[in-house]
Amino acid sequence: MAIEAKATLLNEMERALAAEVTAAERDRIMAILTEALDGYDLTIVQQDGIRQDDLLDAYLSALAIEGRSAKTIERYRYLIGRMMAAVRTPTRKITVYHLRKYLSDEKARGISDRTLESTRQVFSAYFNWLQRERLIDQNPTANLGAIRYAKKEKDIYSDVDLERMKFGCKSLRDRAIVAFLRATGCRISEMCGLNRDDVDLQSLECKVLGKGNKERTVFLDQVAAATLQAYLDTRTDDHPALFVGKGTTRMHPGGIRKMLVDLGASSHVTHVHPHKFRRTTATNLIRHGMPIQEVAAILGHDKLDTTMQYVVLDKSDIKNSYRKYA
């Protein structure tokens, strides 16, 4: 049992790391974990069928059928499974008091209110689905109110920031990545999944497979296309991936995140991360007059409210609009 439990833990850790870090970083972390666990006996704890909850399995299967991403499903599995293990109660017997106690304990553990609200929304989605499917009689999240949290004012890259990063790139590949993210507003996972054949540098278009396996078209400007073409011209490998790392392997989100963090430090640009490029793209398109419905289509959003969360309104723009229309 100890060997089985240890193998199960290591397999779950390796699967979770695969989407976040490069293969080399994952192997190094797994080696450290394996060595650290050497000499320990682990057991798989099951109480009242909590670990293999049929209702949770049914819900996750439904998410898969609906086209939710594997990463989203794993997140739901982790958050709901962790709660169930903590309250030690099968799904049908969980009450609002169990959930409040769990969230309270998480807050005492130092988890932020923003993260707790996100977790609460996952619980709500789970139990709402069970109630709609008539698998439970009472929904324990019906009276579980939203958790308020301080909303920080988000920022975008300035033109100066983008120029600093452009000239701070250590390679033509890194410059092409920055230019591609700035022009398209793609998610980092979407960009990592692209192949060379997905990009048409003549029409300045790119086919992207987004969340829920929904395909959409994003667009390049002339600068991004030229930079990408220059990078591809230096490639001597035959790998289909649009961007490759060391050893001509497809780049992973974790590797690009690390590259951007290092680029921010060397370029003296604060808070450099992929999602900030999406906010920058959305904001600049709105400022230049593109209708928000079209911006939503480019970002791959189904709801305009989601797109509005990406747009950073400049106070001077608001003031000028007020003077114009008041």
CSV table of C-alpha atoms in Angstrom, one decimal:
chain,number,residue,atom,x,y,z
A,1,MET,CA,0.0,0.0,0.0
A,2,ALA,CA,2.9,2.4,0.8
A,3,ILE,CA,4.4,1.9,-2.6
A,4,GLU,CA,1.0,2.3,-4.3
A,5,ALA,CA,0.3,5.5,-2.4
A,6,LYS,CA,3.7,7.0,-3.1
A,7,ALA,CA,3.4,6.2,-6.8
A,8,THR,CA,-0.1,7.8,-6.9
A,9,LEU,CA,1.2,10.9,-5.2
A,10,LEU,CA,4.2,11.3,-7.6
A,11,ASN,CA,2.0,10.6,-10.7
A,12,GLU,CA,-0.4,13.3,-9.6
A,13,MET,CA,2.4,15.8,-8.9
A,14,GLU,CA,4.0,15.1,-12.3
A,15,ARG,CA,0.7,15.6,-14.1
A,16,ALA,CA,0.1,18.9,-12.4
A,17,LEU,CA,3.6,20.1,-13.1
A,18,ALA,CA,3.4,19.2,-16.8
A,19,ALA,CA,1.2,22.2,-17.7
A,20,GLU,CA,3.2,24.7,-15.6
A,21,VAL,CA,6.9,24.1,-16.1
A,22,THR,CA,9.3,22.9,-18.8
A,23,ALA,CA,10.1,19.2,-19.1
A,24,ALA,CA,13.6,19.8,-17.7
A,25,GLU,CA,12.2,21.7,-14.7
A,26,ARG,CA,9.6,19.0,-14.1
A,27,ASP,CA,12.1,16.2,-14.1
A,28,ARG,CA,14.3,18.2,-11.7
A,29,ILE,CA,11.4,18.8,-9.3
A,30,MET,CA,10.2,15.2,-9.5
A,31,ALA,CA,13.7,14.0,-8.7
A,32,ILE,CA,13.8,16.2,-5.6
A,33,LEU,CA,10.3,15.0,-4.5
A,34,THR,CA,11.2,11.3,-5.0
A,35,GLU,CA,14.4,11.7,-2.9
A,36,ALA,CA,12.5,13.6,-0.2
A,37,LEU,CA,9.8,10.9,0.1
A,38,ASP,CA,12.4,8.1,0.3
A,39,GLY,CA,12.1,6.3,3.6
A,40,TYR,CA,8.5,7.5,4.3
A,41,ASP,CA,5.5,5.1,4.3
A,42,LEU,CA,2.4,6.6,2.7
A,43,THR,CA,-1.2,5.3,2.8
A,44,ILE,CA,-4.2,6.2,0.7
A,45,VAL,CA,-6.9,7.3,3.0
A,46,GLN,CA,-10.5,6.5,2.1
A,47,GLN,CA,-13.4,7.4,4.3
A,48,ASP,CA,-17.1,6.7,3.4
A,49,GLY,CA,-16.1,6.5,-0.3
A,50,ILE,CA,-15.0,10.1,-0.2
A,51,ARG,CA,-11.9,9.6,-2.4
A,52,GLN,CA,-13.9,7.9,-5.2
A,53,ASP,CA,-17.1,9.9,-5.0
A,54,ASP,CA,-19.4,8.9,-7.9
A,55,LEU,CA,-21.1,12.3,-8.0
A,56,LEU,CA,-17.9,14.1,-8.4
A,57,ASP,CA,-16.8,11.7,-11.2
A,58,ALA,CA,-20.2,12.3,-12.9
A,59,TYR,CA,-19.7,16.0,-12.7
A,60,LEU,CA,-16.2,15.9,-14.1
A,61,SER,CA,-17.3,13.6,-16.9
A,62,ALA,CA,-20.1,16.2,-17.8
A,63,LEU,CA,-17.5,19.0,-17.9
A,64,ALA,CA,-15.4,16.9,-20.3
A,65,ILE,CA,-18.4,16.2,-22.6
A,66,GLU,CA,-19.1,20.0,-22.6
A,67,GLY,CA,-15.6,20.6,-23.9
A,68,ARG,CA,-14.0,22.1,-20.8
A,69,SER,CA,-10.2,22.0,-20.9
A,70,ALA,CA,-8.3,19.3,-19.1
A,71,LYS,CA,-6.6,21.9,-17.0
A,72,THR,CA,-10.0,23.3,-15.9
A,73,ILE,CA,-11.3,19.8,-15.0
A,74,GLU,CA,-8.1,19.0,-13.0
A,75,ARG,CA,-8.6,22.3,-11.1
A,76,TYR,CA,-12.2,21.4,-10.3
A,77,ARG,CA,-11.1,17.9,-9.3
A,78,TYR,CA,-8.4,19.2,-7.0
A,79,LEU,CA,-10.5,21.9,-5.3
A,80,ILE,CA,-13.6,19.8,-4.7
A,81,GLY,CA,-11.7,16.7,-3.8
A,82,ARG,CA,-9.6,18.7,-1.3
A,83,MET,CA,-12.7,20.1,0.3
A,84,MET,CA,-14.3,16.7,0.6
A,85,ALA,CA,-11.2,15.2,2.1
A,86,ALA,CA,-11.2,18.0,4.7
A,87,VAL,CA,-14.8,17.8,5.7
A,88,ARG,CA,-14.8,13.9,5.5
A,89,THR,CA,-18.3,13.8,4.3
A,90,PRO,CA,-19.8,12.4,1.1
A,91,THR,CA,-21.3,14.8,-1.4
A,92,ARG,CA,-24.9,14.1,-0.6
A,93,LYS,CA,-24.4,14.9,3.1
A,94,ILE,CA,-22.4,18.1,2.7
A,95,THR,CA,-24.2,21.2,4.2
A,96,VAL,CA,-23.5,24.9,4.0
A,97,TYR,CA,-22.0,24.6,7.5
A,98,HIS,CA,-19.3,22.2,6.2
A,99,LEU,CA,-18.5,24.6,3.4
A,100,ARG,CA,-18.4,27.7,5.6
A,101,LYS,CA,-16.1,25.9,8.1
A,102,TYR,CA,-13.8,24.8,5.3
A,103,LEU,CA,-13.5,28.2,3.7
A,104,SER,CA,-13.0,29.7,7.2
A,105,ASP,CA,-10.2,27.3,7.9
A,106,GLU,CA,-8.6,28.1,4.5
A,107,LYS,CA,-8.8,31.9,5.3
A,108,ALA,CA,-7.1,31.2,8.7
A,109,ARG,CA,-4.4,29.3,6.7
A,110,GLY,CA,-3.6,32.5,4.9
A,111,ILE,CA,-5.5,32.0,1.6
A,112,SER,CA,-6.6,35.3,0.1
A,113,ASP,CA,-10.2,36.4,-0.2
A,114,ARG,CA,-9.9,36.5,-4.0
A,115,THR,CA,-8.8,32.9,-4.1
A,116,LEU,CA,-11.5,31.8,-1.6
A,117,GLU,CA,-14.2,33.5,-3.8
A,118,SER,CA,-12.9,31.6,-6.8
A,119,THR,CA,-13.0,28.4,-4.8
A,120,ARG,CA,-16.6,29.2,-3.7
A,121,GLN,CA,-17.6,29.6,-7.3
A,122,VAL,CA,-16.3,26.2,-8.1
A,123,PHE,CA,-18.3,24.7,-5.2
A,124,SER,CA,-21.4,26.5,-6.4
A,125,ALA,CA,-21.0,25.3,-10.0
A,126,TYR,CA,-20.7,21.7,-8.7
A,127,PHE,CA,-23.7,21.7,-6.4
A,128,ASN,CA,-25.8,23.7,-8.8
A,129,TRP,CA,-25.2,21.0,-11.5
A,130,LEU,CA,-26.1,18.2,-9.0
A,131,GLN,CA,-29.3,20.0,-8.2
A,132,ARG,CA,-30.2,20.5,-11.8
A,133,GLU,CA,-29.5,16.8,-12.5
A,134,ARG,CA,-31.7,16.0,-9.4
A,135,LEU,CA,-28.9,14.1,-7.8
A,136,ILE,CA,-29.3,16.1,-4.6
A,137,ASP,CA,-32.3,17.5,-2.9
A,138,GLN,CA,-30.7,20.5,-1.1
A,139,ASN,CA,-28.1,22.8,-2.6
A,140,PRO,CA,-25.6,23.7,0.2
A,141,THR,CA,-24.3,26.7,-1.7
A,142,ALA,CA,-27.7,28.3,-2.0
A,143,ASN,CA,-27.0,30.4,1.1
A,144,LEU,CA,-23.3,30.6,0.7
A,145,GLY,CA,-22.8,34.2,0.0
A,146,ALA,CA,-20.1,35.7,-2.2
A,147,ILE,CA,-16.8,36.5,-0.6
A,148,ARG,CA,-15.8,40.1,-1.0
A,149,TYR,CA,-12.3,41.0,-1.8
A,150,ALA,CA,-10.3,44.2,-2.6
A,151,LYS,CA,-10.1,44.6,-6.4
A,152,LYS,CA,-6.8,45.9,-7.4
A,153,GLU,CA,-6.6,48.3,-10.4
A,154,LYS,CA,-5.0,46.4,-13.2
A,155,ASP,CA,-2.4,47.9,-15.5
A,156,ILE,CA,-1.2,47.4,-19.0
A,157,TYR,CA,2.1,47.7,-20.8
A,158,SER,CA,3.0,51.2,-22.0
A,159,ASP,CA,4.6,51.9,-25.4
A,160,VAL,CA,7.8,52.4,-23.5
A,161,ASP,CA,7.5,49.1,-21.7
A,162,LEU,CA,7.0,47.3,-25.0
A,163,GLU,CA,10.0,49.0,-26.6
A,164,ARG,CA,12.2,48.1,-23.6
A,165,MET,CA,11.1,44.4,-23.8
A,166,LYS,CA,11.6,44.4,-27.5
A,167,PHE,CA,15.2,45.5,-27.3
A,168,GLY,CA,15.8,43.5,-24.1
A,169,CYS,CA,15.1,40.2,-25.7
A,170,LYS,CA,18.1,37.9,-25.8
A,171,SER,CA,17.1,36.1,-29.0
A,172,LEU,CA,15.0,36.6,-32.1
A,173,ARG,CA,12.7,33.9,-30.8
A,174,ASP,CA,11.9,35.8,-27.6
A,175,ARG,CA,11.3,39.0,-29.6
A,176,ALA,CA,8.9,37.1,-31.9
A,177,ILE,CA,7.0,35.7,-28.8
A,178,VAL,CA,6.7,39.2,-27.4
A,179,ALA,CA,5.5,40.6,-30.7
A,180,PHE,CA,3.0,37.8,-31.2
A,181,LEU,CA,1.5,38.2,-27.8
A,182,ARG,CA,1.2,41.9,-28.2
A,183,ALA,CA,-0.4,41.7,-31.6
A,184,THR,CA,-2.8,38.8,-31.0
A,185,GLY,CA,-3.7,38.9,-27.4
A,186,CYS,CA,-3.6,35.1,-27.3
A,187,ARG,CA,-3.5,33.0,-24.2
A,188,ILE,CA,-0.1,31.5,-23.5
A,189,SER,CA,-1.5,28.0,-23.7
A,190,GLU,CA,-3.0,28.8,-27.1
A,191,MET,CA,0.3,30.1,-28.4
A,192,CYS,CA,2.2,27.1,-27.2
A,193,GLY,CA,-0.2,24.8,-29.0
A,194,LEU,CA,0.3,26.6,-32.4
A,195,ASN,CA,2.1,25.0,-35.3
A,196,ARG,CA,3.8,26.8,-38.2
A,197,ASP,CA,1.0,25.8,-40.5
A,198,ASP,CA,-1.6,27.6,-38.3
A,199,VAL,CA,-0.1,31.0,-39.2
A,200,ASP,CA,-0.6,32.7,-42.6
A,201,LEU,CA,2.0,35.5,-42.8
A,202,GLN,CA,0.6,36.7,-46.1
A,203,SER,CA,-2.9,37.4,-44.9
A,204,LEU,CA,-1.6,38.2,-41.4
A,205,GLU,CA,-4.1,35.7,-39.8
A,206,CYS,CA,-3.7,32.8,-37.4
A,207,LYS,CA,-6.1,30.0,-36.5
A,208,VAL,CA,-6.2,29.4,-32.7
A,209,LEU,CA,-7.8,26.6,-30.7
A,210,GLY,CA,-9.1,28.2,-27.5
A,211,LYS,CA,-11.0,27.2,-24.4
A,212,GLY,CA,-13.7,24.6,-25.0
A,213,ASN,CA,-11.9,23.5,-28.2
A,214,LYS,CA,-13.4,26.6,-30.0
A,215,GLU,CA,-11.4,27.7,-33.0
A,216,ARG,CA,-11.1,31.4,-33.8
A,217,THR,CA,-9.1,33.7,-35.9
A,218,VAL,CA,-6.6,36.2,-34.5
A,219,PHE,CA,-4.6,38.8,-36.5
A,220,LEU,CA,-1.0,40.0,-36.8
A,221,ASP,CA,0.2,43.4,-37.6
A,222,GLN,CA,3.1,44.0,-40.0
A,223,VAL,CA,5.7,44.3,-37.3
A,224,ALA,CA,4.7,41.0,-35.6
A,225,ALA,CA,4.6,39.2,-38.9
A,226,ALA,CA,8.0,40.4,-40.0
A,227,THR,CA,9.5,39.5,-36.6
A,228,LEU,CA,7.9,36.1,-36.7
A,229,GLN,CA,9.1,35.5,-40.3
A,230,ALA,CA,12.7,36.5,-39.3
A,231,TYR,CA,12.6,34.0,-36.5
A,232,LEU,CA,11.2,31.2,-38.6
A,233,ASP,CA,13.9,31.9,-41.2
A,234,THR,CA,16.6,31.0,-38.6
A,235,ARG,CA,15.0,27.7,-37.8
A,236,THR,CA,16.9,24.6,-39.2
A,237,ASP,CA,14.7,22.0,-37.5
A,238,ASP,CA,11.6,20.3,-39.0
A,239,HIS,CA,9.5,20.5,-35.8
A,240,PRO,CA,5.9,21.7,-36.6
A,241,ALA,CA,5.6,23.8,-33.5
A,242,LEU,CA,5.6,27.6,-34.0
A,243,PHE,CA,7.9,28.2,-31.1
A,244,VAL,CA,10.5,25.7,-29.9
A,245,GLY,CA,12.9,25.6,-26.9
A,246,LYS,CA,16.2,23.9,-26.3
A,247,GLY,CA,16.5,20.7,-28.1
A,248,THR,CA,13.9,21.8,-30.6
A,249,THR,CA,11.0,20.8,-28.4
A,250,ARG,CA,7.7,22.6,-28.3
A,251,MET,CA,7.7,25.4,-25.8
A,252,HIS,CA,5.6,25.0,-22.7
A,253,PRO,CA,3.7,27.8,-20.7
A,254,GLY,CA,6.1,27.4,-17.8
A,255,GLY,CA,9.1,28.1,-20.0
A,256,ILE,CA,7.6,31.2,-21.6
A,257,ARG,CA,6.5,32.5,-18.2
A,258,LYS,CA,10.0,32.2,-16.9
A,259,MET,CA,11.4,33.9,-20.0
A,260,LEU,CA,9.0,36.8,-19.6
A,261,VAL,CA,9.9,37.2,-15.9
A,262,ASP,CA,13.6,37.3,-16.7
A,263,LEU,CA,12.9,39.7,-19.6
A,264,GLY,CA,11.0,42.0,-17.2
A,265,ALA,CA,13.9,42.0,-14.8
A,266,SER,CA,16.5,42.8,-17.4
A,267,SER,CA,14.4,45.4,-19.2
A,268,HIS,CA,13.3,47.1,-15.9
A,269,VAL,CA,9.6,46.5,-16.7
A,270,THR,CA,7.5,45.5,-13.7
A,271,HIS,CA,4.9,42.7,-13.5
A,272,VAL,CA,5.7,41.0,-16.8
A,273,HIS,CA,3.3,38.1,-17.4
A,274,PRO,CA,1.4,36.7,-20.4
A,275,HIS,CA,-2.1,37.8,-19.4
A,276,LYS,CA,-1.0,41.4,-19.2
A,277,PHE,CA,-0.4,41.3,-23.0
A,278,ARG,CA,-4.1,40.3,-23.4
A,279,ARG,CA,-5.2,43.3,-21.3
A,280,THR,CA,-2.9,45.5,-23.3
A,281,THR,CA,-4.2,44.3,-26.6
A,282,ALA,CA,-7.8,44.6,-25.6
A,283,THR,CA,-7.3,48.1,-24.1
A,284,ASN,CA,-5.5,49.4,-27.2
A,285,LEU,CA,-8.1,48.1,-29.6
A,286,ILE,CA,-10.9,49.7,-27.6
A,287,ARG,CA,-9.0,53.0,-27.4
A,288,HIS,CA,-8.6,52.9,-31.2
A,289,GLY,CA,-12.3,52.5,-31.7
A,290,MET,CA,-12.9,48.8,-32.3
A,291,PRO,CA,-16.3,47.7,-31.1
A,292,ILE,CA,-16.2,45.6,-27.9
A,293,GLN,CA,-18.0,42.8,-29.6
A,294,GLU,CA,-15.2,42.4,-32.1
A,295,VAL,CA,-12.6,42.7,-29.3
A,296,ALA,CA,-14.4,39.9,-27.5
A,297,ALA,CA,-14.2,37.7,-30.7
A,298,ILE,CA,-10.5,38.2,-30.9
A,299,LEU,CA,-9.9,37.3,-27.3
A,300,GLY,CA,-12.2,34.3,-27.5
A,301,HIS,CA,-14.8,35.6,-24.9
A,302,ASP,CA,-18.4,34.5,-25.0
A,303,LYS,CA,-19.5,37.3,-22.7
A,304,LEU,CA,-18.9,41.0,-23.1
A,305,ASP,CA,-18.6,41.4,-19.3
A,306,THR,CA,-15.5,39.2,-19.4
A,307,THR,CA,-14.0,41.4,-22.1
A,308,MET,CA,-14.7,44.5,-20.1
A,309,GLN,CA,-12.6,43.1,-17.2
A,310,TYR,CA,-9.6,43.2,-19.5
A,311,VAL,CA,-10.0,46.8,-20.6
A,312,VAL,CA,-8.1,49.3,-18.5
A,313,LEU,CA,-9.7,52.7,-18.8
A,314,ASP,CA,-7.4,55.7,-18.7
A,315,LYS,CA,-8.7,58.4,-16.4
A,316,SER,CA,-7.8,61.1,-18.9
A,317,ASP,CA,-9.9,59.3,-21.6
A,318,ILE,CA,-12.8,59.2,-19.2
A,319,LYS,CA,-12.5,62.9,-18.4
A,320,ASN,CA,-12.3,63.9,-22.1
A,321,SER,CA,-15.3,61.8,-22.9
A,322,TYR,CA,-17.2,63.4,-20.1
A,323,ARG,CA,-16.4,66.9,-21.4
A,324,LYS,CA,-17.5,65.8,-24.8
A,325,TYR,CA,-20.8,64.3,-23.9
A,326,ALA,CA,-21.8,66.2,-20.7
